[in-house]
PDB file of C-alpha atoms in Angstrom:
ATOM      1  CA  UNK S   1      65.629  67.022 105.333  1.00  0.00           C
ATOM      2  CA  UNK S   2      68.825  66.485 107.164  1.00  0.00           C
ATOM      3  CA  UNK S   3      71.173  69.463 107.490  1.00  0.00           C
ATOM      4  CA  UNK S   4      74.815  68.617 107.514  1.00  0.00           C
ATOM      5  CA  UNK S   5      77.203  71.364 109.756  1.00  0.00           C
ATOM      6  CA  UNK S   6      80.008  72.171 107.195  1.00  0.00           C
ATOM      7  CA  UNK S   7      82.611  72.211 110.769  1.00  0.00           C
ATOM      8  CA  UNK S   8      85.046  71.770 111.963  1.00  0.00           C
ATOM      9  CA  UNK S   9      85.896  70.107 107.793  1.00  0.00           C
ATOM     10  CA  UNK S  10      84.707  72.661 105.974  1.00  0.00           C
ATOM     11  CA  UNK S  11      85.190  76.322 107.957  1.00  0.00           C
ATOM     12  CA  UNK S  12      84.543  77.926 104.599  1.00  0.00           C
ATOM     13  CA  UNK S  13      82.858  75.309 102.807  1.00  0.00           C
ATOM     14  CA  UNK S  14      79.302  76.615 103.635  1.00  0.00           C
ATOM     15  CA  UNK S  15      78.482  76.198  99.396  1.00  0.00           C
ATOM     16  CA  UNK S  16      79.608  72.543  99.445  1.00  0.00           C
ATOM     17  CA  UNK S  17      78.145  71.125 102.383  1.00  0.00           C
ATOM     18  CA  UNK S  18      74.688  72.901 101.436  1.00  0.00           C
ATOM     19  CA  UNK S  19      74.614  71.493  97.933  1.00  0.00           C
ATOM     20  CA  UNK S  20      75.485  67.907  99.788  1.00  0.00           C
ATOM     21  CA  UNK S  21      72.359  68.503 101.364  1.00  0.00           C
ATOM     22  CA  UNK S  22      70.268  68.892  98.871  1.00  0.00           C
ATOM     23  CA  UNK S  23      71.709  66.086  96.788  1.00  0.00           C
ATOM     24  CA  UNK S  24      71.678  63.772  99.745  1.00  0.00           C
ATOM     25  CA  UNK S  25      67.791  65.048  99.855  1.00  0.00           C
ATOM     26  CA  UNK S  26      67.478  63.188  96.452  1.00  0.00           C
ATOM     27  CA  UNK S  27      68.787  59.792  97.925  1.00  0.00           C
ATOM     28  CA  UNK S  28      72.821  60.016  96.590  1.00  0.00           C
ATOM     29  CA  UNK S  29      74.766  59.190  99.009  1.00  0.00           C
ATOM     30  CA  UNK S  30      77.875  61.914  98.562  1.00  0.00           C
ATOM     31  CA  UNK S  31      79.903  63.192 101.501  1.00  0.00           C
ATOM     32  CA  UNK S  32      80.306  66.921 101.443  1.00  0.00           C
ATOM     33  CA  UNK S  33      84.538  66.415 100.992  1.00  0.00           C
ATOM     34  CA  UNK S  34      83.889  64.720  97.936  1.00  0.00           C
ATOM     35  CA  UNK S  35      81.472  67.682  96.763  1.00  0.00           C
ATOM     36  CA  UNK S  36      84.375  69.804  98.237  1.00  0.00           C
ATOM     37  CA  UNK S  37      87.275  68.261  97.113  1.00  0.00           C
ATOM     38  CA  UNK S  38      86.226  66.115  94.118  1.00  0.00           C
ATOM     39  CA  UNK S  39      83.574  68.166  92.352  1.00  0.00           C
ATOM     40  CA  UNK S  40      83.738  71.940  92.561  1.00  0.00           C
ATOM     41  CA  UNK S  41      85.888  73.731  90.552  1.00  0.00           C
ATOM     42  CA  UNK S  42      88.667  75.680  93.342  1.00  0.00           C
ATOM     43  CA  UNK S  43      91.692  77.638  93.172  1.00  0.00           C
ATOM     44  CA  UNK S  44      94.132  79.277  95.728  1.00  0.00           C
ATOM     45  CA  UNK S  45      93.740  83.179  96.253  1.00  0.00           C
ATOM     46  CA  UNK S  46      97.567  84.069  97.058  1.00  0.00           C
ATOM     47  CA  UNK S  47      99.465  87.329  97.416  1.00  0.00           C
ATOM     48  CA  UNK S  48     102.513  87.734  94.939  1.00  0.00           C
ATOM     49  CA  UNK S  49     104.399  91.346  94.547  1.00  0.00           C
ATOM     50  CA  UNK S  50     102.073  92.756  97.451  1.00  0.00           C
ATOM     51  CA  UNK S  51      98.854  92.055  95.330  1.00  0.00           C
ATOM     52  CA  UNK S  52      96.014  89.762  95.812  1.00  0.00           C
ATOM     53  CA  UNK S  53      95.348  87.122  92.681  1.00  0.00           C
ATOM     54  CA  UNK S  54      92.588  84.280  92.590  1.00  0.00           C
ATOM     55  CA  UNK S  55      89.674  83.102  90.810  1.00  0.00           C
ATOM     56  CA  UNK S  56      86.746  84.610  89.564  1.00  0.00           C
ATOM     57  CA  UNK S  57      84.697  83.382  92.497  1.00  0.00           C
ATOM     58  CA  UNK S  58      81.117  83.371  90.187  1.00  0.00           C
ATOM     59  CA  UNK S  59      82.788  80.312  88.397  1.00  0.00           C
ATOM     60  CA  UNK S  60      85.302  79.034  91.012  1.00  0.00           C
ATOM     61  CA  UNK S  61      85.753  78.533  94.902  1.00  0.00           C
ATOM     62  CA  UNK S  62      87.799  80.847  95.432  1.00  0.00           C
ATOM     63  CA  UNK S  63      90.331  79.282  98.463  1.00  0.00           C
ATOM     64  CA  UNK S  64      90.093  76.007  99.910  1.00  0.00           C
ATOM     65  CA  UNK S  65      87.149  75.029 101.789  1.00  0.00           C
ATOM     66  CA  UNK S  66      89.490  73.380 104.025  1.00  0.00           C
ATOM     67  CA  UNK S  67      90.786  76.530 105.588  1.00  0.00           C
ATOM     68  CA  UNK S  68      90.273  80.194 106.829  1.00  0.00           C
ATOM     69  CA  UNK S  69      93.064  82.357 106.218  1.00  0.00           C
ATOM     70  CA  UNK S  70      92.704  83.231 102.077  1.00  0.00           C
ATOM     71  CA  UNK S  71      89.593  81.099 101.612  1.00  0.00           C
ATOM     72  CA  UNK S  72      85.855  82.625 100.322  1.00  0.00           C
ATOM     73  CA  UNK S  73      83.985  81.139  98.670  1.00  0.00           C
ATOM     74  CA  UNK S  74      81.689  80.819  95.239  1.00  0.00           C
ATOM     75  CA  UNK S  75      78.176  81.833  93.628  1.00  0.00           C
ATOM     76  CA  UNK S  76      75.508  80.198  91.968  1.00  0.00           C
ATOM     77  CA  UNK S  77      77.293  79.063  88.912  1.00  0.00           C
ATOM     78  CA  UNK S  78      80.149  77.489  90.480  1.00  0.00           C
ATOM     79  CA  UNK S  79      77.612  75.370  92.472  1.00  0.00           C
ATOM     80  CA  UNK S  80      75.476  74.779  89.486  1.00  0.00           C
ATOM     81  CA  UNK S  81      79.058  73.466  87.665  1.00  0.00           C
ATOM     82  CA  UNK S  82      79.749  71.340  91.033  1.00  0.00           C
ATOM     83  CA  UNK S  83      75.985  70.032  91.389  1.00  0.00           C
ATOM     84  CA  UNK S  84      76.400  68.642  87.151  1.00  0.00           C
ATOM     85  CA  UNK S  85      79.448  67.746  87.785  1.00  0.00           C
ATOM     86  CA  UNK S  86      78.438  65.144  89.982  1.00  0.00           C
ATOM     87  CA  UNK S  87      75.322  64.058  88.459  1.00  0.00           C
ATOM     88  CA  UNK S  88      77.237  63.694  85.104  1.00  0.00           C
ATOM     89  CA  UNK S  89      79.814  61.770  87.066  1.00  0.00           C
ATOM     90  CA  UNK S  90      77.184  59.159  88.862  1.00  0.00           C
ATOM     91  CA  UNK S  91      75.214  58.842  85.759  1.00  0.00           C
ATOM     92  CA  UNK S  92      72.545  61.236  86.332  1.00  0.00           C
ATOM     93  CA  UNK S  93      70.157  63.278  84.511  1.00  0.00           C
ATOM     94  CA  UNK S  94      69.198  65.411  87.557  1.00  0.00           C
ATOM     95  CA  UNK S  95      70.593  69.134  86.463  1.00  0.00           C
ATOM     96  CA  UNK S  96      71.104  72.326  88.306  1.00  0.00           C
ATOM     97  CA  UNK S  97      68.520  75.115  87.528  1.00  0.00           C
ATOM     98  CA  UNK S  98      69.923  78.646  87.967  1.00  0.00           C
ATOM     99  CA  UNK S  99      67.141  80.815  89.725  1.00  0.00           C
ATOM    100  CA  UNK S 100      69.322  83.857  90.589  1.00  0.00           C
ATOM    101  CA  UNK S 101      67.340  87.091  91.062  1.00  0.00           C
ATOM    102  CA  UNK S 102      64.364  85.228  91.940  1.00  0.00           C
ATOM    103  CA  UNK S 103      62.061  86.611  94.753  1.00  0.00           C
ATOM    104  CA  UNK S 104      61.890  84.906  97.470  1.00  0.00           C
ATOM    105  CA  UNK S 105      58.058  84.295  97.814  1.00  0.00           C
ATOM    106  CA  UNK S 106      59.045  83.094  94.022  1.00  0.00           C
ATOM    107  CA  UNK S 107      60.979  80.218  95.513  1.00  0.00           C
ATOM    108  CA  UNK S 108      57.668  79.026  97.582  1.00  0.00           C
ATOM    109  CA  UNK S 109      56.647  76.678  95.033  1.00  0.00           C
ATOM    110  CA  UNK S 110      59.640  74.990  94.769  1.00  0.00           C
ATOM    111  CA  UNK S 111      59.828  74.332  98.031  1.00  0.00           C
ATOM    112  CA  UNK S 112      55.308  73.210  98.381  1.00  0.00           C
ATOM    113  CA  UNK S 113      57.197  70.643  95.558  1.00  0.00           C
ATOM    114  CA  UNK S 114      59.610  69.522  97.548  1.00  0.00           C
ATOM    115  CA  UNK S 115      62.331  70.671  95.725  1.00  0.00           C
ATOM    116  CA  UNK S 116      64.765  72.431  98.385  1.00  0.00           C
ATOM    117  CA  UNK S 117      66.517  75.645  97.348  1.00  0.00           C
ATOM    118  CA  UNK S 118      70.294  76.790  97.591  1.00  0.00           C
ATOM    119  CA  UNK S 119      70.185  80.000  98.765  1.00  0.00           C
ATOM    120  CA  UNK S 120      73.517  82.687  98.716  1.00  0.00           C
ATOM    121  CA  UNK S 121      72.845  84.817 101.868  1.00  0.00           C
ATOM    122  CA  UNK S 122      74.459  85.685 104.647  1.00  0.00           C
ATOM    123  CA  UNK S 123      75.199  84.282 108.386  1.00  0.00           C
ATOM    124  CA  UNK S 124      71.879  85.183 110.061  1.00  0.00           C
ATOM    125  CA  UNK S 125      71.122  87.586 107.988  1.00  0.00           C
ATOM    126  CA  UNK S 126      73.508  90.274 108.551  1.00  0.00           C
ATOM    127  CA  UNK S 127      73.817  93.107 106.421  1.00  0.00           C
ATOM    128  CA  UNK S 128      76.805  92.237 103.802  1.00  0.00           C
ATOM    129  CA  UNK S 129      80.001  94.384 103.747  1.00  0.00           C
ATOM    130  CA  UNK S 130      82.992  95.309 101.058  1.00  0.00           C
ATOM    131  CA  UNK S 131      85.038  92.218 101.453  1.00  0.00           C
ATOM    132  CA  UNK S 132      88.975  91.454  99.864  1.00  0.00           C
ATOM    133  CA  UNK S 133      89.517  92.354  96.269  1.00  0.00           C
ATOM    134  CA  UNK S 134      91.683  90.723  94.045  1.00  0.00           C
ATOM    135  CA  UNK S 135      92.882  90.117  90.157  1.00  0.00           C
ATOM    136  CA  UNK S 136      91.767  87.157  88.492  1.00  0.00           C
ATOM    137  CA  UNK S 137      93.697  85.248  85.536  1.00  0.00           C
ATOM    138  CA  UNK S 138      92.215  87.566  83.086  1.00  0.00           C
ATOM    139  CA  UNK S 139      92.808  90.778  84.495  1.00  0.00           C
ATOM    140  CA  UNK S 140      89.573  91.750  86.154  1.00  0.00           C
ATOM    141  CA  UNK S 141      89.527  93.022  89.633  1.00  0.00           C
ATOM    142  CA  UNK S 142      86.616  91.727  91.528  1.00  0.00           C
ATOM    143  CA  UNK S 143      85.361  92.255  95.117  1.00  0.00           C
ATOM    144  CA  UNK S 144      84.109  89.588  97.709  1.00  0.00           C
ATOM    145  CA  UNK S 145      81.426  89.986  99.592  1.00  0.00           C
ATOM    146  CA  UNK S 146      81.762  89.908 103.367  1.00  0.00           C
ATOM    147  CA  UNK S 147      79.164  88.265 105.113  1.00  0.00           C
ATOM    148  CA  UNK S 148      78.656  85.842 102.143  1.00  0.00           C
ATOM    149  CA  UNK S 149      76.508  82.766 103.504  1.00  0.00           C
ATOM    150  CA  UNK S 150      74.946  79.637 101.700  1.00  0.00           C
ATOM    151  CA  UNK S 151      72.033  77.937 103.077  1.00  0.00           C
ATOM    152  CA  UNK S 152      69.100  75.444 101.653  1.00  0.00           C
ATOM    153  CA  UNK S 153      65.597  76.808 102.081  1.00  0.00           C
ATOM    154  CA  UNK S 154      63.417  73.837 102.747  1.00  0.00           C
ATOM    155  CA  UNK S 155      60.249  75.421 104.372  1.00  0.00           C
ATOM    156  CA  UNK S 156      58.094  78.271 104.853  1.00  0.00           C
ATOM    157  CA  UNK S 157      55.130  79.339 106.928  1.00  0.00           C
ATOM    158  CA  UNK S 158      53.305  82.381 105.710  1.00  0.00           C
ATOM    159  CA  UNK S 159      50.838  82.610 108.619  1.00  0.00           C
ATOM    160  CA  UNK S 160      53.892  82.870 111.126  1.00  0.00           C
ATOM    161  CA  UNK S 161      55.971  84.932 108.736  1.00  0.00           C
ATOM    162  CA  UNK S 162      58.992  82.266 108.663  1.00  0.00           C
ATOM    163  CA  UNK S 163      61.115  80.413 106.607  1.00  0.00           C
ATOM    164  CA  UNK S 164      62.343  77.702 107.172  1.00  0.00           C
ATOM    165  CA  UNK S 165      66.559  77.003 106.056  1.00  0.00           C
ATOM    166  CA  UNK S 166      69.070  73.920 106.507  1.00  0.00           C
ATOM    167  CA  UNK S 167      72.060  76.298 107.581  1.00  0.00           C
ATOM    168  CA  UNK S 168      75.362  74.907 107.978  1.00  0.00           C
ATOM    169  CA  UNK S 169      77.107  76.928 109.774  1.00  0.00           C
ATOM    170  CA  UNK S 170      74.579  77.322 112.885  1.00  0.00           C
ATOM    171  CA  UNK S 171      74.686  74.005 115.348  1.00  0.00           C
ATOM    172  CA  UNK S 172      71.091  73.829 115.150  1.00  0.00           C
ATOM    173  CA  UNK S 173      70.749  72.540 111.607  1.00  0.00           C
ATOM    174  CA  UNK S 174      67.497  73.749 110.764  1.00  0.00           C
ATOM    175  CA  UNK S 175      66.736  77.769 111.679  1.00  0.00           C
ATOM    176  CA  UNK S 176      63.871  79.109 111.234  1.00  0.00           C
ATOM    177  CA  UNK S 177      64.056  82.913 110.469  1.00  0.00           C
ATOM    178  CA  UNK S 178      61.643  85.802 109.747  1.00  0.00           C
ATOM    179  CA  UNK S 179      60.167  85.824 106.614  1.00  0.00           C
TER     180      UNK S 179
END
């Protein structure tokens, strides 16, 4: 597998660049701005009367992917709408399988199969923190998570006690960290 760095494009496109990954792992040929910019539902979080508004970041990146400043992120589903979006667009009948909540020894067989993983974690492994809050278009308030991270697992090694991840964000690519 070949891990793509979502910088200096992407500073907050960490979702994007590792779901180019793994489609790239299944031979498409997609650049992580077009997953970005083409394929994942996004809207703008923006202050207006001294309060925060955006998306519900579960469904929608929530920023631009381009940027820093107001930019998060998005969960699971948003990638799993951004993953079928493409597909459906190429003419594929690859779709995303939601596996959230799933241990992470769980996720071992995918990988024996060769089917990488997208993982929501968090820059090497910090603990996560109360991030910004902000109202979404229907009037919930919702919280993001500080320290929110997205990474491929691609590899494990029980006897060491390591997994193996495609990270985006570090330079090295691949990082192995402790199981």
């Amino acid at each position: 597998m070949k891990s793509i760095l979502q910088g200096p494009e992407l500073p907050t496109g960490c979702e994007a660049t590792g779901l180019t990954t793994v489609i790239r792992w299944y031979g498409y040929d997609v650049s992580k701005m077009d997953i970005a910019l083409k394929y994942m539902p996004s809207a703008p979080v923006y202050y207006s009367g001294g309060y925060l508004y955006g998306p519900d970041f579960i469904t929608t990146f929530a920023g631009n992917p381009q940027t820093e400043g107001l930019s998060y992120g998005c969960y699971i589903p948003c990638l799993m709408t951004t993953a079928n979006n493409y597909f459906s667009a190429v003419g594929s009948n690859y779709k995303a399988k939601n596996l959230t909540g799933t241990e992470l020894e769980d996720l071992f067989p995918y990988v024996a199969n060769n089917i990488p993983v997208i993982l929501i974690s968090t820059p090497e492994l910090i603990t996560p923190r109360t991030g910004d809050s902000w109202w979404t278009p229907d009037g919930r308030y919702v919280t993001w998570q500080r320290g929110h991270h997205c990474m491929v697992l691609m590899g494990y090694d029980i006897r060491n006690n390591k997994v193996y991840c495609a990270d985006p964000m570090m330079r090295k690519g691949i990082v192995g960290y402790d199981l």
